């Protein structure tokens, strides 16, 4: 074959391979996946169930792609299979059981593209009846019995129960449909044994019915425990008890047994033959003495019990004190006494009482009575009663001596103002509770009970009249004693609020002149000490401050000047209130000597002016006479340099003079 033919064959092979690759890369689309349960969703146990998975797939070629189907139950994979056809996928559940109950789904996977069907629930109802088998039907008491319980045809997770006459004996769990157990039947007679089971699913637990009953006959052991207590009549506290525990009707010589003797939960003795135990009878409070005799053989245990009542020889003593309230250093009486005693065995005089501690106790002459001096701090006492070798102790009596009230103090908060509420405080040292009583001028005002430490008794009062008031506190913390603590008298001066304030100015504001002393007198109604302050309007700084016990005070400006003209007022306060006067307008007049000086100066000035005017007038007169004397006999004729004759009387005037009168 030539080179051209070979080249043509290669090209043809490449073309055919490319065509085959294009054909294999077909397109598809999973439209739907549906799961159908046949014959139905609710079936009885033993039914053959079919899970049919129907899928609709669109493809680009006649030959469909390879499909992978998966069956899921309760979201867990049950079965997976790959097929090449488009037929329905079928999964068979042969002989469906209750364990098959659940939610099923079908999943289709084509080349990584998956689709899941809707969930369908399968309900399988009915469990098979369990079957019970026993190895033996006749056993000896205490002998082991093996039992097997079977759940025919069932699968799943099981819980088996075994019963003896409806009383559960054991429980076995597992994945197998049968369970084995062993048990002992301890009592003789006929026993009916049965079993049952439960199957657990992911959602619920399903119980079965009861199995068949299997009858087991148990041969009882002939051995019997025997318990004897002596004496068997009335038993008193302190009596000696003889107790024996034994077994009878025991005929086997090859087997042994063991005995146990107990009192309540206390094991007294054990043994392989008769047990004897001696003890002194001691009563239990509101309870009899219970003894237990047990015999154990072949894992079989038999017992017998007896209860005896023990009469108390005498009761537990009680320790009391009188008086019930005691103060430091006082004498008290402690009494130790047993209220009840068995008169058939002892007399009251047989009881001996002892007090603890018992150092240097004064004798009272009566049994069980002790005189004790209270200490400075808390202390404990106990006592005992004893008769016929039996000794009983009382409960501990804790004594807390009280402390009498002392260092009683009385005080008042704030200031005492007429018709205003005041707070009086009383406080003292001593044991609580403390009763406080307040007196005002020896008249009781009120009482308070203080039950907490470091608390003061607080009293409220109102004083309606001025003057000196005396308060006093009394304190008492004993119910059986008249002893009280009394405070010192607290004297208080009632502050009367200020009123009717007046401001007087001396001299009167209309007659004040420079150089005089100006006096302001401020007076009020009320009680001192009073603080007076004088102000000039427009200034917050007082001109003068004065505190006095009087209800008036004064302020002096000396000497006064025109600059002191202004409005003035005063304020007064005494702790109860503050009052302010009206403004007083002060205008300072000019001094008298200044007025006289001005008048004199004015008169002098007027005199000077008059003198100057007179001199000027006289001078003007003289100038006029000399002017006419120079022109005598010359009269102009109406022309510039003409003269006319002057009368003879005018020409002779310069020689007449009249003194000027001023």
XYZ file of C-alpha atoms in Angstrom:
662
model
C 0.000 0.000 0.000
C 1.355 3.306 -1.029
C 1.846 6.320 1.165
C -1.246 8.170 -0.154
C -3.536 5.217 0.686
C -2.146 5.030 4.225
C -2.683 8.724 4.765
C -6.301 8.426 3.584
C -6.913 5.507 6.008
C -5.516 7.513 8.949
C -7.759 10.448 8.176
C -10.773 8.131 7.878
C -9.972 6.538 11.271
C -9.694 9.942 12.943
C -13.076 10.945 11.461
C -14.819 7.794 12.603
C -13.354 8.103 16.178
C -14.468 11.731 16.419
C -17.998 10.742 15.359
C -18.139 8.018 18.002
C -16.994 10.442 20.739
C -19.687 12.915 19.737
C -22.316 10.174 19.915
C -21.294 9.105 23.429
C -21.601 12.631 24.875
C -25.408 12.558 24.802
C -27.545 14.994 26.782
C -30.269 14.035 29.346
C -32.632 15.546 31.939
C -34.177 13.831 35.012
C -37.749 15.067 35.031
C -39.203 13.160 37.990
C -38.628 10.308 40.438
C -41.577 8.600 42.162
C -41.706 5.860 44.797
C -44.734 3.498 44.971
C -45.316 1.003 47.831
C -47.186 -2.144 46.747
C -49.646 -3.524 47.580
C -50.281 -0.517 49.945
C -48.649 1.613 52.622
C -50.355 -0.106 55.584
C -49.816 -3.866 55.740
C -49.769 -6.649 58.304
C -46.654 -8.516 59.359
C -45.619 -11.254 56.868
C -46.805 -9.391 53.754
C -44.462 -9.256 50.747
C -43.947 -5.552 50.011
C -42.605 -4.097 46.768
C -40.906 -0.706 46.593
C -41.253 0.482 42.984
C -39.103 3.386 41.797
C -40.403 5.112 38.640
C -38.222 7.705 36.895
C -38.909 9.934 33.871
C -35.702 10.890 32.037
C -35.394 12.891 28.784
C -32.394 11.903 26.584
C -30.928 13.075 23.295
C -30.490 9.497 21.947
C -32.604 6.409 21.815
C -30.324 4.521 24.157
C -30.680 5.848 27.694
C -27.766 6.523 30.082
C -26.722 4.207 32.921
C -28.840 4.778 36.081
C -27.947 4.247 39.741
C -30.916 3.701 42.095
C -30.693 3.963 45.902
C -33.412 2.986 48.422
C -33.332 4.961 51.721
C -35.154 4.245 54.968
C -35.336 7.061 57.514
C -32.527 8.853 55.574
C -30.229 5.792 55.751
C -29.151 3.790 52.677
C -30.818 0.369 52.472
C -29.932 -0.823 48.953
C -28.116 0.519 45.839
C -28.140 -0.910 42.286
C -26.976 0.258 38.821
C -29.061 -0.600 35.715
C -28.827 0.308 32.015
C -32.513 0.206 31.103
C -35.321 2.701 31.557
C -37.567 0.142 33.266
C -38.861 0.696 36.822
C -36.482 -0.263 39.598
C -38.046 -2.736 42.049
C -36.913 -3.548 45.606
C -38.604 -6.457 47.411
C -39.322 -6.656 51.159
C -40.123 -10.335 51.652
C -42.162 -11.190 54.743
C -42.221 -7.552 56.007
C -41.972 -7.172 59.757
C -42.714 -4.349 62.221
C -39.048 -3.382 62.075
C -39.626 -2.532 58.369
C -41.878 0.367 59.414
C -40.451 3.738 58.385
C -40.135 6.510 55.769
C -38.777 5.302 52.418
C -37.352 7.317 49.490
C -35.870 6.529 46.084
C -32.840 8.407 44.740
C -31.738 8.393 41.085
C -28.156 9.274 40.084
C -27.136 9.719 36.416
C -23.559 10.828 35.862
C -23.598 12.886 39.083
C -27.018 14.436 38.477
C -29.375 13.268 41.280
C -33.058 13.534 42.091
C -34.902 12.316 45.225
C -38.510 11.135 45.351
C -41.054 12.192 47.922
C -41.041 10.100 51.107
C -43.576 7.293 51.478
C -44.415 5.750 54.865
C -44.683 2.005 55.276
C -46.597 0.830 58.351
C -46.256 -2.838 59.268
C -48.534 -3.955 62.071
C -48.503 -7.082 64.226
C -45.722 -8.843 66.115
C -45.455 -12.590 66.405
C -46.174 -14.166 69.792
C -42.977 -15.000 71.684
C -42.192 -18.606 72.526
C -40.642 -19.566 75.902
C -38.527 -22.682 76.521
C -37.184 -23.849 79.931
C -34.544 -26.508 80.534
C -36.290 -27.940 83.616
C -39.804 -27.904 84.946
C -38.977 -29.280 88.405
C -36.142 -27.730 90.435
C -34.962 -27.487 93.998
C -35.291 -24.212 95.894
C -32.309 -22.010 95.015
C -31.364 -24.012 91.901
C -30.690 -22.083 88.657
C -33.141 -22.272 85.760
C -32.190 -21.418 82.127
C -34.887 -19.882 79.929
C -34.963 -18.972 76.215
C -37.428 -16.503 74.692
C -37.847 -16.447 70.865
C -39.558 -13.851 68.632
C -40.304 -15.962 65.526
C -39.596 -14.258 62.222
C -38.904 -10.835 63.753
C -35.881 -8.660 63.025
C -34.545 -5.484 64.527
C -33.432 -4.250 67.952
C -34.988 -6.319 70.779
C -35.667 -5.997 74.497
C -36.717 -9.302 76.121
C -38.439 -9.548 79.520
C -38.798 -12.624 81.741
C -41.518 -12.866 84.402
C -42.305 -15.045 87.406
C -46.025 -14.816 88.156
C -46.163 -11.361 86.480
C -43.118 -10.152 88.485
C -40.219 -9.217 86.224
C -37.071 -11.233 86.939
C -34.650 -10.150 84.202
C -34.218 -8.083 81.035
C -32.008 -8.812 77.993
C -31.255 -6.478 75.054
C -29.797 -7.385 71.659
C -30.182 -7.620 67.878
C -31.035 -11.331 67.801
C -34.655 -12.487 67.825
C -33.969 -14.795 70.774
C -32.521 -14.267 74.250
C -31.373 -16.528 77.082
C -31.244 -15.903 80.813
C -30.783 -17.814 84.074
C -32.564 -17.210 87.374
C -33.268 -18.830 90.744
C -36.668 -19.467 92.263
C -36.142 -19.080 96.002
C -39.567 -19.960 97.325
C -41.203 -23.359 97.017
C -44.408 -24.159 95.162
C -45.652 -23.657 91.637
C -44.256 -20.796 89.519
C -45.672 -19.663 86.172
C -42.951 -18.281 83.899
C -43.566 -16.275 80.729
C -41.734 -13.729 78.550
C -42.389 -10.836 76.179
C -40.368 -8.497 73.987
C -40.273 -5.027 72.444
C -38.870 -3.950 69.090
C -37.281 -0.506 68.882
C -37.374 1.501 65.657
C -36.014 4.962 64.945
C -39.396 6.462 65.801
C -41.098 4.240 68.349
C -41.109 1.061 70.421
C -43.582 -1.756 69.694
C -44.516 -4.276 72.447
C -45.442 -7.892 71.817
C -48.039 -10.048 73.507
C -47.184 -12.475 76.321
C -45.590 -15.774 75.530
C -46.874 -19.162 76.547
C -46.804 -19.916 80.306
C -44.358 -22.569 81.492
C -45.036 -24.062 84.922
C -42.083 -24.784 87.194
C -42.401 -26.763 90.423
C -39.928 -25.734 93.137
C -39.083 -28.169 95.929
C -38.649 -26.118 99.101
C -35.716 -26.790 101.414
C -36.843 -28.210 104.740
C -34.462 -26.045 106.812
C -36.149 -23.405 109.042
C -34.552 -20.566 111.108
C -35.528 -20.378 114.801
C -35.198 -17.179 116.904
C -35.596 -17.230 120.707
C -35.437 -14.264 123.105
C -35.402 -14.544 126.889
C -37.075 -13.242 129.008
C -40.262 -13.445 126.975
C -42.410 -11.402 129.358
C -42.231 -7.658 130.107
C -38.697 -6.412 129.543
C -37.374 -3.349 131.360
C -34.461 -1.169 130.456
C -31.297 -2.676 131.930
C -32.571 -6.281 131.853
C -30.174 -8.881 130.433
C -31.379 -10.461 127.177
C -30.422 -13.943 125.966
C -30.917 -14.332 122.212
C -30.375 -17.537 120.199
C -30.505 -18.128 116.438
C -30.573 -21.707 115.094
C -31.823 -23.908 112.217
C -34.118 -26.905 112.439
C -35.509 -29.593 110.111
C -32.112 -29.878 108.506
C -31.389 -33.514 107.622
C -28.543 -33.385 105.097
C -25.157 -34.245 106.480
C -23.263 -33.434 103.269
C -24.320 -29.803 102.973
C -23.713 -26.974 105.390
C -25.498 -23.746 106.144
C -24.659 -20.380 107.674
C -26.559 -18.371 110.302
C -26.762 -14.571 110.665
C -28.129 -12.734 113.728
C -28.889 -9.007 113.395
C -30.512 -6.202 115.355
C -31.951 -3.755 112.851
C -29.114 -3.071 110.420
C -26.423 -4.108 112.898
C -24.994 -7.615 112.399
C -24.519 -9.099 115.864
C -23.046 -12.543 115.087
C -22.595 -15.236 112.409
C -22.003 -18.963 112.692
C -22.441 -22.431 111.206
C -24.479 -23.725 114.127
C -26.607 -22.248 116.909
C -25.716 -18.603 117.733
C -26.126 -17.225 121.286
C -25.902 -13.540 122.091
C -26.234 -11.699 125.417
C -26.977 -7.979 125.767
C -28.530 -5.375 128.035
C -31.950 -4.157 126.965
C -31.824 -0.536 125.822
C -35.064 1.063 124.614
C -35.322 2.914 121.327
C -37.334 6.109 121.122
C -40.881 5.312 119.895
C -39.632 2.065 118.331
C -39.370 -1.576 119.336
C -36.160 -3.649 119.206
C -36.195 -5.835 116.087
C -34.043 -8.983 115.803
C -33.465 -11.008 112.629
C -32.305 -14.645 112.362
C -31.301 -15.818 108.841
C -30.097 -19.129 107.464
C -28.363 -19.381 104.082
C -27.971 -22.614 102.096
C -27.572 -23.321 98.340
C -28.108 -19.664 97.526
C -31.381 -19.902 99.398
C -31.950 -17.533 102.277
C -34.681 -17.927 104.903
C -35.297 -15.676 107.853
C -37.518 -14.962 110.810
C -37.963 -11.739 112.804
C -39.096 -10.766 116.278
C -39.777 -7.368 117.787
C -39.753 -6.689 121.529
C -40.759 -3.599 123.485
C -38.458 -2.404 126.237
C -40.007 -0.418 129.068
C -37.915 2.625 129.894
C -36.558 2.557 133.439
C -36.556 6.357 133.578
C -36.777 9.040 130.958
C -33.903 11.132 129.695
C -33.548 14.056 132.127
C -34.278 17.602 131.071
C -32.301 20.562 132.374
C -34.219 23.809 132.909
C -33.397 27.188 134.408
C -35.325 29.722 136.472
C -35.794 32.495 135.848
C -35.714 32.017 132.109
C -34.113 35.451 131.804
C -30.876 35.913 133.688
C -28.384 38.766 133.901
C -24.656 38.674 134.556
C -23.774 37.925 138.184
C -27.321 36.966 139.204
C -28.187 33.677 140.942
C -30.309 31.242 138.951
C -31.744 27.813 139.709
C -30.978 24.860 137.422
C -33.277 21.848 137.756
C -32.418 18.370 136.426
C -35.437 16.051 136.321
C -36.601 12.787 134.746
C -40.350 13.067 134.330
C -41.111 9.347 133.934
C -39.793 6.257 135.736
C -40.846 2.618 136.052
C -42.358 2.473 139.519
C -42.350 -1.387 139.387
C -38.560 -1.322 139.470
C -37.373 1.927 141.095
C -38.538 4.818 143.285
C -38.002 8.482 142.485
C -35.522 8.650 145.387
C -33.357 6.088 143.569
C -32.509 8.650 140.884
C -29.249 10.532 141.403
C -28.675 13.772 139.526
C -25.343 15.387 138.664
C -24.687 18.777 137.060
C -21.730 19.354 134.737
C -19.553 21.296 135.279
C -20.115 21.051 139.006
C -17.387 23.127 140.667
C -18.305 24.912 143.910
C -22.058 24.755 143.404
C -24.147 25.948 146.396
C -26.406 23.179 147.704
C -30.149 23.706 147.451
C -31.117 20.715 149.587
C -33.367 19.246 146.858
C -32.357 16.402 144.487
C -31.609 17.718 141.021
C -31.838 21.390 142.042
C -28.682 23.535 141.784
C -28.082 27.224 142.511
C -25.657 28.778 140.019
C -24.298 32.284 139.591
C -24.461 33.560 136.038
C -21.067 34.227 134.473
C -20.009 37.195 132.408
C -20.168 35.281 129.135
C -22.122 32.428 127.508
C -21.715 29.022 129.167
C -23.129 25.488 128.833
C -24.503 23.039 131.401
C -25.619 19.412 131.168
C -26.908 17.039 133.793
C -27.220 13.283 134.199
C -29.673 10.966 135.959
C -28.506 7.555 137.184
C -30.241 4.514 138.703
C -29.362 0.781 138.834
C -26.206 1.357 136.814
C -27.998 3.157 133.982
C -26.930 6.694 133.287
C -28.614 9.160 130.958
C -27.475 12.647 129.979
C -29.659 15.632 129.253
C -29.352 17.891 126.268
C -26.922 20.775 126.638
C -28.443 23.901 128.097
C -26.709 26.982 126.725
C -27.095 30.008 128.987
C -26.566 33.471 127.616
C -26.533 35.960 130.484
C -28.007 39.287 129.552
C -26.326 42.602 130.223
C -28.275 45.304 132.042
C -28.689 48.560 130.205
C -25.956 51.092 130.839
C -24.414 54.255 129.425
C -27.797 55.557 128.391
C -27.455 58.635 126.212
C -30.000 61.113 124.940
C -29.524 63.611 122.139
C -31.526 65.806 119.817
C -31.049 66.146 116.117
C -31.147 69.625 114.584
C -32.400 72.717 116.402
C -35.423 72.989 118.650
C -37.823 75.443 117.037
C -41.202 76.419 118.367
C -44.079 74.428 116.785
C -41.632 72.444 114.632
C -41.140 68.679 114.824
C -37.926 67.558 116.548
C -36.151 64.182 116.711
C -34.938 62.824 120.057
C -32.488 59.883 120.052
C -31.982 57.439 122.932
C -29.257 54.759 122.932
C -27.647 52.522 125.528
C -25.514 49.435 125.966
C -27.084 46.158 127.019
C -28.767 42.989 125.801
C -31.610 43.202 123.337
C -34.493 43.803 123.195
C -34.428 47.144 125.013
C -37.566 49.116 125.843
C -37.019 52.882 125.756
C -39.391 55.431 127.325
C -39.139 59.188 126.661
C -40.227 61.776 129.227
C -40.741 65.525 128.665
C -40.776 67.521 131.898
C -41.415 64.168 133.689
C -44.452 63.415 131.505
C -44.238 60.258 129.400
C -44.171 60.982 125.679
C -43.822 57.494 124.148
C -42.075 54.089 124.139
C -39.957 52.242 121.587
C -38.624 48.659 121.466
C -35.230 48.139 119.826
C -34.394 44.573 118.695
C -31.311 45.211 116.534
C -27.791 46.070 117.588
C -26.402 49.567 117.101
C -29.899 50.962 116.614
C -31.189 54.076 118.343
C -34.688 54.659 119.658
C -36.102 57.543 117.638
C -38.846 59.721 119.112
C -40.653 62.619 117.447
C -42.101 65.568 119.398
C -43.402 69.112 118.872
C -42.902 71.977 121.378
C -45.769 74.457 121.409
C -44.609 76.907 124.058
C -41.385 78.873 124.464
C -38.998 78.409 127.318
C -36.698 75.696 128.615
C -37.827 72.054 128.167
C -36.235 68.996 129.820
C -36.166 65.550 128.193
C -35.155 62.267 129.801
C -34.869 58.625 128.578
C -35.382 55.420 130.523
C -34.281 52.007 129.251
C -35.220 48.522 130.432
C -34.344 45.071 129.079
C -35.703 42.775 131.766
C -39.204 41.315 131.892
C -38.948 40.209 135.501
C -37.033 43.077 137.050
C -37.901 46.696 137.647
C -34.293 47.714 137.187
C -34.030 50.463 134.603
C -31.383 52.777 133.248
C -32.048 56.491 133.121
C -30.301 59.145 131.113
C -29.321 62.589 132.329
C -31.802 65.394 131.832
C -31.410 67.077 128.498
C -32.361 70.743 128.749
C -33.232 72.471 125.523
C -34.019 76.097 124.842
C -36.811 76.538 122.390
C -35.987 78.868 119.550
C -38.877 81.220 118.796
C -38.881 82.285 115.138
C -38.176 85.979 114.522
C -40.991 88.357 113.578
C -42.095 92.044 113.644
C -38.756 93.423 112.539
C -38.227 97.204 112.669
C -35.374 99.421 111.500
C -34.975 102.794 113.247
C -32.652 105.598 112.054
C -31.344 108.270 114.472
C -31.546 111.121 113.649
C -34.489 110.946 111.329
C -33.574 110.579 107.660
C -34.891 114.098 106.914
C -32.658 115.790 109.525
C -29.253 114.253 108.824
C -26.362 116.554 108.123
C -22.783 115.967 107.247
C -20.474 115.302 110.155
C -23.154 113.841 112.381
C -23.274 110.233 113.665
C -25.882 108.128 111.858
C -27.256 105.216 113.948
C -29.325 102.290 112.641
C -31.218 100.291 115.286
C -32.671 96.892 114.244
C -35.109 95.080 116.587
C -37.184 91.860 116.304
C -39.501 89.629 118.317
C -38.150 86.125 119.065
C -35.345 84.442 120.955
C -31.611 84.833 120.748
C -28.902 84.502 119.952
C -29.732 86.643 116.940
C -27.344 87.547 114.146
C -27.931 91.044 112.713
C -26.542 92.171 109.365
C -26.766 95.662 107.826
C -26.669 96.177 104.083
C -26.499 99.014 101.635
C -28.758 98.296 98.664
C -26.934 96.987 95.657
C -24.208 95.272 97.730
C -24.210 91.626 98.867
C -21.479 92.267 101.429
C -22.860 93.306 104.820
C -21.662 96.607 106.282
C -21.555 94.984 109.709
C -22.467 91.661 111.305
C -23.277 91.321 114.964
C -24.489 88.302 116.986
C -26.112 88.973 120.333
C -28.404 87.344 122.839
C -30.590 90.447 122.721
C -33.366 90.956 120.219
C -31.957 94.255 119.021
C -28.657 95.692 117.832
C -27.315 98.891 116.253
C -24.878 100.010 113.602
C -23.307 103.490 113.509
C -21.787 105.445 110.634
C -19.636 108.299 111.963
C -19.164 110.873 110.780
C -21.654 110.735 107.938
C -20.968 112.318 104.580
C -22.859 113.046 101.391
C -21.455 109.795 99.927
C -23.426 107.892 102.545
C -26.717 108.924 101.000
C -28.443 105.690 99.900
C -31.039 103.082 100.885
C -30.269 100.780 103.818
C -31.838 97.633 105.320
C -30.986 94.978 107.914
C -31.398 91.187 108.208
C -31.764 89.079 111.347
C -31.566 85.283 111.835
C -31.623 82.983 114.861
C -31.474 79.443 113.463
C -35.232 79.219 113.105
C -35.718 81.714 110.327
C -34.387 84.878 108.718
C -36.243 88.217 108.417
C -35.489 91.412 106.487
C -36.491 94.992 107.195
C -37.910 97.508 104.750
C -35.489 99.829 102.958
C -34.754 103.194 104.626
C -33.829 106.095 102.328
C -31.083 108.257 103.882
C -30.246 111.669 102.355
C -27.342 113.518 104.027
C -27.741 117.336 104.133
C -24.913 119.940 103.971
C -23.305 121.002 107.269
C -24.546 124.349 108.862
C -21.146 125.979 108.930
C -20.805 125.294 105.217
C -24.133 127.001 104.648
C -23.036 130.079 106.702
C -19.729 130.199 104.905
C -21.504 130.226 101.561
C -23.829 133.042 102.730
C -20.889 135.145 103.981
C -19.006 134.485 100.769
C -22.001 135.532 98.750
C -22.445 138.727 100.773
C -18.776 139.590 100.414
C -18.952 138.971 96.677
C -22.035 141.159 96.424
C -20.313 143.935 98.401
C -17.268 143.781 96.120
C -19.477 143.955 93.061
C -21.345 146.939 94.440
C -18.081 148.653 95.319
C -16.674 148.119 91.857
C -19.888 149.372 90.274
C -19.827 152.535 92.427
C -16.256 153.272 91.542
C -16.934 152.837 87.868
C -19.910 155.168 88.080
C -17.947 157.886 89.867
C -15.178 157.660 87.368
C -17.580 158.002 84.467
C -19.005 161.156 86.035
C -15.618 162.771 86.344
C -14.705 162.004 82.793
C -17.869 163.724 81.576
C -17.183 167.047 83.492
C -13.682 167.363 82.190
C -14.903 166.923 78.636
C -17.288 169.862 78.785
C -14.774 172.091 80.553
C -12.427 171.876 77.550
C -15.116 172.959 75.091
C -16.449 176.095 76.966
C -17.517 179.191 74.646
C -17.173 177.202 71.421
C -20.278 176.461 69.548
C -20.340 175.260 66.035
C -22.577 176.768 63.624
C -23.368 173.698 61.891
C -20.212 173.613 59.930
C -17.093 171.608 60.615
C -14.863 173.997 62.508
C -17.431 176.641 63.549
C -18.206 177.302 67.155
C -21.202 178.920 68.829
C -21.400 180.662 72.106
C -22.181 178.465 75.160
C -24.386 179.721 77.910
C -22.609 181.259 80.823
C -24.106 178.720 83.333
C -22.682 175.690 81.504
C -19.269 177.212 81.247
C -19.151 177.690 84.973
C -20.222 173.875 85.807
C -16.748 172.320 86.604
C -16.579 174.035 89.827
C -19.744 171.935 91.407
C -19.327 168.779 92.859
C -21.836 166.485 94.698
C -20.549 163.756 96.828
C -21.525 160.424 95.564
C -23.771 158.484 97.683
C -23.475 154.913 97.573
